[in-house]
Amino acid sequence: MPDSPGTKPSVLFVCVHNAGRSQMAAAWLTHLAGDRVEVRSAGSAPGDQVNPAAVEAMAEVGIDISQETPKILTVEAVKESDVCVTMGCGDTCPVFPGKRYLDWKPADPAGQAVEAVRPIRDEIKTLVEGLIAEIVPAEPQATA
């Protein structure tokens, strides 16, 4: 997936406010893939803060996103990413030849209570696990 051998793949998650779905996806990818993937997230119209229900839902699974801040989507962020995953941002994401684009459809957690955000969190985890399986080489297994 990356341009040259030995470089790690980079993924950009994009949603409108960069306050819920894209933040949870970036946190899951960082948590599950560690330093094997470069992770970015951004929004086409970033919010003022990460959705408190998303922060709470992720904390329940041991992932702290409370210090994250929504960031504006830039052309540079897309150019620097191997995979761009959009989640409800419509046509605002710039398209460049040679990039891989995925459009995920999890529900928007904006304005939802944590009870409604949990299934969204879990759906995003499943999507991220599938993405990792596609773009990250498996860890070599130690032999006894």
PDB file of C-alpha atoms in Angstrom:
ATOM      1  CA  MET A   1       0.000   0.000   0.000  1.00  0.00           C
ATOM      2  CA  PRO A   2       2.699   2.623   0.830  1.00  0.00           C
ATOM      3  CA  ASP A   3       4.781   3.928  -2.071  1.00  0.00           C
ATOM      4  CA  SER A   4       8.029   2.305  -0.999  1.00  0.00           C
ATOM      5  CA  PRO A   5       8.961  -0.838   0.899  1.00  0.00           C
ATOM      6  CA  GLY A   6       9.590  -0.367   4.589  1.00  0.00           C
ATOM      7  CA  THR A   7       7.302   2.626   4.931  1.00  0.00           C
ATOM      8  CA  LYS A   8       4.154   2.305   6.929  1.00  0.00           C
ATOM      9  CA  PRO A   9       0.748   2.982   5.409  1.00  0.00           C
ATOM     10  CA  SER A  10      -1.033   6.199   6.339  1.00  0.00           C
ATOM     11  CA  VAL A  11      -4.766   6.579   6.851  1.00  0.00           C
ATOM     12  CA  LEU A  12      -6.871   9.733   7.041  1.00  0.00           C
ATOM     13  CA  PHE A  13     -10.344   9.559   8.593  1.00  0.00           C
ATOM     14  CA  VAL A  14     -12.700  12.374   7.572  1.00  0.00           C
ATOM     15  CA  CYS A  15     -16.145  13.381   8.817  1.00  0.00           C
ATOM     16  CA  VAL A  16     -17.895  16.730   8.944  1.00  0.00           C
ATOM     17  CA  HIS A  17     -17.032  17.911  12.465  1.00  0.00           C
ATOM     18  CA  ASN A  18     -14.041  15.635  13.279  1.00  0.00           C
ATOM     19  CA  ALA A  19     -15.703  15.289  16.662  1.00  0.00           C
ATOM     20  CA  GLY A  20     -17.140  11.766  16.682  1.00  0.00           C
ATOM     21  CA  ARG A  21     -16.789   9.119  13.992  1.00  0.00           C
ATOM     22  CA  SER A  22     -13.395  10.137  12.597  1.00  0.00           C
ATOM     23  CA  GLN A  23     -11.973  10.637  16.094  1.00  0.00           C
ATOM     24  CA  MET A  24     -13.182   7.192  17.205  1.00  0.00           C
ATOM     25  CA  ALA A  25     -11.849   5.568  14.018  1.00  0.00           C
ATOM     26  CA  ALA A  26      -8.435   7.214  14.416  1.00  0.00           C
ATOM     27  CA  ALA A  27      -8.289   6.149  18.052  1.00  0.00           C
ATOM     28  CA  TRP A  28      -9.234   2.557  17.195  1.00  0.00           C
ATOM     29  CA  LEU A  29      -6.613   2.383  14.437  1.00  0.00           C
ATOM     30  CA  THR A  30      -3.918   3.794  16.709  1.00  0.00           C
ATOM     31  CA  HIS A  31      -4.945   1.425  19.510  1.00  0.00           C
ATOM     32  CA  LEU A  32      -5.167  -1.704  17.351  1.00  0.00           C
ATOM     33  CA  ALA A  33      -2.306  -1.152  14.872  1.00  0.00           C
ATOM     34  CA  GLY A  34       0.091   0.774  17.107  1.00  0.00           C
ATOM     35  CA  ASP A  35       3.013   2.303  15.280  1.00  0.00           C
ATOM     36  CA  ARG A  36       2.482   0.116  12.190  1.00  0.00           C
ATOM     37  CA  VAL A  37       0.189   2.785  10.671  1.00  0.00           C
ATOM     38  CA  GLU A  38       0.335   6.566  10.490  1.00  0.00           C
ATOM     39  CA  VAL A  39      -3.071   7.912  11.536  1.00  0.00           C
ATOM     40  CA  ARG A  40      -4.729  11.268  10.832  1.00  0.00           C
ATOM     41  CA  SER A  41      -8.253  12.592  11.226  1.00  0.00           C
ATOM     42  CA  ALA A  42      -9.917  15.788  10.070  1.00  0.00           C
ATOM     43  CA  GLY A  43     -13.257  17.424   9.394  1.00  0.00           C
ATOM     44  CA  SER A  44     -14.686  19.472   6.562  1.00  0.00           C
ATOM     45  CA  ALA A  45     -16.267  21.820   9.164  1.00  0.00           C
ATOM     46  CA  PRO A  46     -14.524  20.973  12.479  1.00  0.00           C
ATOM     47  CA  GLY A  47     -16.460  21.310  15.707  1.00  0.00           C
ATOM     48  CA  ASP A  48     -15.300  23.089  18.845  1.00  0.00           C
ATOM     49  CA  GLN A  49     -14.562  19.890  20.762  1.00  0.00           C
ATOM     50  CA  VAL A  50     -14.722  16.129  20.527  1.00  0.00           C
ATOM     51  CA  ASN A  51     -18.221  14.811  21.231  1.00  0.00           C
ATOM     52  CA  PRO A  52     -18.406  14.072  25.000  1.00  0.00           C
ATOM     53  CA  ALA A  53     -20.476  10.919  24.359  1.00  0.00           C
ATOM     54  CA  ALA A  54     -17.759   9.663  21.976  1.00  0.00           C
ATOM     55  CA  VAL A  55     -15.116  10.409  24.619  1.00  0.00           C
ATOM     56  CA  GLU A  56     -17.156   8.481  27.207  1.00  0.00           C
ATOM     57  CA  ALA A  57     -17.865   5.538  24.881  1.00  0.00           C
ATOM     58  CA  MET A  58     -14.171   5.186  24.005  1.00  0.00           C
ATOM     59  CA  ALA A  59     -13.137   5.507  27.666  1.00  0.00           C
ATOM     60  CA  GLU A  60     -15.376   2.512  28.419  1.00  0.00           C
ATOM     61  CA  VAL A  61     -13.058   0.395  26.246  1.00  0.00           C
ATOM     62  CA  GLY A  62      -9.902   1.899  27.703  1.00  0.00           C
ATOM     63  CA  ILE A  63      -9.117   4.455  24.967  1.00  0.00           C
ATOM     64  CA  ASP A  64      -8.717   8.104  25.982  1.00  0.00           C
ATOM     65  CA  ILE A  65      -9.620  10.651  23.295  1.00  0.00           C
ATOM     66  CA  SER A  66     -10.387  13.442  25.759  1.00  0.00           C
ATOM     67  CA  GLN A  67      -7.331  15.464  24.730  1.00  0.00           C
ATOM     68  CA  GLU A  68      -8.021  15.290  20.989  1.00  0.00           C
ATOM     69  CA  THR A  69      -9.190  18.397  19.144  1.00  0.00           C
ATOM     70  CA  PRO A  70     -11.110  18.629  15.867  1.00  0.00           C
ATOM     71  CA  LYS A  71      -8.887  19.595  12.937  1.00  0.00           C
ATOM     72  CA  ILE A  72      -9.689  21.122   9.554  1.00  0.00           C
ATOM     73  CA  LEU A  73      -9.377  18.921   6.475  1.00  0.00           C
ATOM     74  CA  THR A  74      -6.475  20.081   4.303  1.00  0.00           C
ATOM     75  CA  VAL A  75      -5.372  19.118   0.821  1.00  0.00           C
ATOM     76  CA  GLU A  76      -1.971  18.249   2.323  1.00  0.00           C
ATOM     77  CA  ALA A  77      -3.515  15.718   4.737  1.00  0.00           C
ATOM     78  CA  VAL A  78      -5.168  13.928   1.811  1.00  0.00           C
ATOM     79  CA  LYS A  79      -2.006  14.047  -0.308  1.00  0.00           C
ATOM     80  CA  GLU A  80       0.062  12.564   2.533  1.00  0.00           C
ATOM     81  CA  SER A  81      -2.332   9.646   3.127  1.00  0.00           C
ATOM     82  CA  ASP A  82      -2.439   6.299   1.354  1.00  0.00           C
ATOM     83  CA  VAL A  83      -6.058   5.651   2.343  1.00  0.00           C
ATOM     84  CA  CYS A  84      -8.753   8.289   2.884  1.00  0.00           C
ATOM     85  CA  VAL A  85     -11.812   7.042   4.772  1.00  0.00           C
ATOM     86  CA  THR A  86     -14.811   9.355   4.605  1.00  0.00           C
ATOM     87  CA  MET A  87     -17.770   9.125   6.960  1.00  0.00           C
ATOM     88  CA  GLY A  88     -20.604  11.390   5.973  1.00  0.00           C
ATOM     89  CA  CYS A  89     -18.637  14.345   4.624  1.00  0.00           C
ATOM     90  CA  GLY A  90     -20.143  14.225   1.151  1.00  0.00           C
ATOM     91  CA  ASP A  91     -18.063  15.632  -1.686  1.00  0.00           C
ATOM     92  CA  THR A  92     -15.881  17.920   0.430  1.00  0.00           C
ATOM     93  CA  CYS A  93     -12.889  15.568   0.429  1.00  0.00           C
ATOM     94  CA  PRO A  94     -10.411  16.388  -2.358  1.00  0.00           C
ATOM     95  CA  VAL A  95      -9.732  13.461  -4.687  1.00  0.00           C
ATOM     96  CA  PHE A  96      -6.262  12.681  -5.989  1.00  0.00           C
ATOM     97  CA  PRO A  97      -5.285   9.972  -8.469  1.00  0.00           C
ATOM     98  CA  GLY A  98      -3.556   7.001  -6.906  1.00  0.00           C
ATOM     99  CA  LYS A  99      -5.202   7.348  -3.508  1.00  0.00           C
ATOM    100  CA  ARG A 100      -7.538   4.741  -2.107  1.00  0.00           C
ATOM    101  CA  TYR A 101     -10.891   6.099  -0.943  1.00  0.00           C
ATOM    102  CA  LEU A 102     -13.348   4.272   1.302  1.00  0.00           C
ATOM    103  CA  ASP A 103     -16.744   5.600   2.331  1.00  0.00           C
ATOM    104  CA  TRP A 104     -17.965   4.174   5.629  1.00  0.00           C
ATOM    105  CA  LYS A 105     -21.582   4.726   6.722  1.00  0.00           C
ATOM    106  CA  PRO A 106     -21.736   4.557  10.539  1.00  0.00           C
ATOM    107  CA  ALA A 107     -24.488   6.659  12.126  1.00  0.00           C
ATOM    108  CA  ASP A 108     -23.588  10.168  13.256  1.00  0.00           C
ATOM    109  CA  PRO A 109     -23.091  10.310  17.039  1.00  0.00           C
ATOM    110  CA  ALA A 110     -23.704  14.090  17.160  1.00  0.00           C
ATOM    111  CA  GLY A 111     -26.286  14.924  19.804  1.00  0.00           C
ATOM    112  CA  GLN A 112     -26.623  11.276  20.868  1.00  0.00           C
ATOM    113  CA  ALA A 113     -26.352   9.894  24.388  1.00  0.00           C
ATOM    114  CA  VAL A 114     -23.564   7.438  25.148  1.00  0.00           C
ATOM    115  CA  GLU A 115     -26.048   4.542  24.911  1.00  0.00           C
ATOM    116  CA  ALA A 116     -26.567   5.389  21.231  1.00  0.00           C
ATOM    117  CA  VAL A 117     -22.849   5.959  20.613  1.00  0.00           C
ATOM    118  CA  ARG A 118     -21.726   2.525  21.874  1.00  0.00           C
ATOM    119  CA  PRO A 119     -23.025   0.598  18.815  1.00  0.00           C
ATOM    120  CA  ILE A 120     -21.449   3.234  16.523  1.00  0.00           C
ATOM    121  CA  ARG A 121     -18.142   2.791  18.387  1.00  0.00           C
ATOM    122  CA  ASP A 122     -18.358  -0.980  17.979  1.00  0.00           C
ATOM    123  CA  GLU A 123     -19.249  -0.757  14.269  1.00  0.00           C
ATOM    124  CA  ILE A 124     -16.260   1.535  13.677  1.00  0.00           C
ATOM    125  CA  LYS A 125     -13.995  -0.927  15.510  1.00  0.00           C
ATOM    126  CA  THR A 126     -15.121  -3.721  13.174  1.00  0.00           C
ATOM    127  CA  LEU A 127     -14.504  -1.534  10.104  1.00  0.00           C
ATOM    128  CA  VAL A 128     -11.038  -0.562  11.405  1.00  0.00           C
ATOM    129  CA  GLU A 129     -10.159  -4.206  12.077  1.00  0.00           C
ATOM    130  CA  GLY A 130     -11.029  -5.020   8.455  1.00  0.00           C
ATOM    131  CA  LEU A 131      -8.917  -2.114   7.213  1.00  0.00           C
ATOM    132  CA  ILE A 132      -5.939  -3.252   9.305  1.00  0.00           C
ATOM    133  CA  ALA A 133      -6.229  -6.747   7.829  1.00  0.00           C
ATOM    134  CA  GLU A 134      -6.005  -5.225   4.338  1.00  0.00           C
ATOM    135  CA  ILE A 135      -3.220  -2.668   4.746  1.00  0.00           C
ATOM    136  CA  VAL A 136      -0.940  -3.851   7.554  1.00  0.00           C
ATOM    137  CA  PRO A 137       1.313  -6.863   7.149  1.00  0.00           C
ATOM    138  CA  ALA A 138       0.686  -9.474   9.803  1.00  0.00           C
ATOM    139  CA  GLU A 139       3.110  -9.483  12.707  1.00  0.00           C
ATOM    140  CA  PRO A 140       5.631 -12.300  12.323  1.00  0.00           C
ATOM    141  CA  GLN A 141       4.716 -15.146  14.645  1.00  0.00           C
ATOM    142  CA  ALA A 142       7.383 -16.217  17.102  1.00  0.00           C
ATOM    143  CA  THR A 143       8.234 -19.884  16.895  1.00  0.00           C
ATOM    144  CA  ALA A 144       8.801 -21.952  19.990  1.00  0.00           C
TER     145      ALA A 144
END
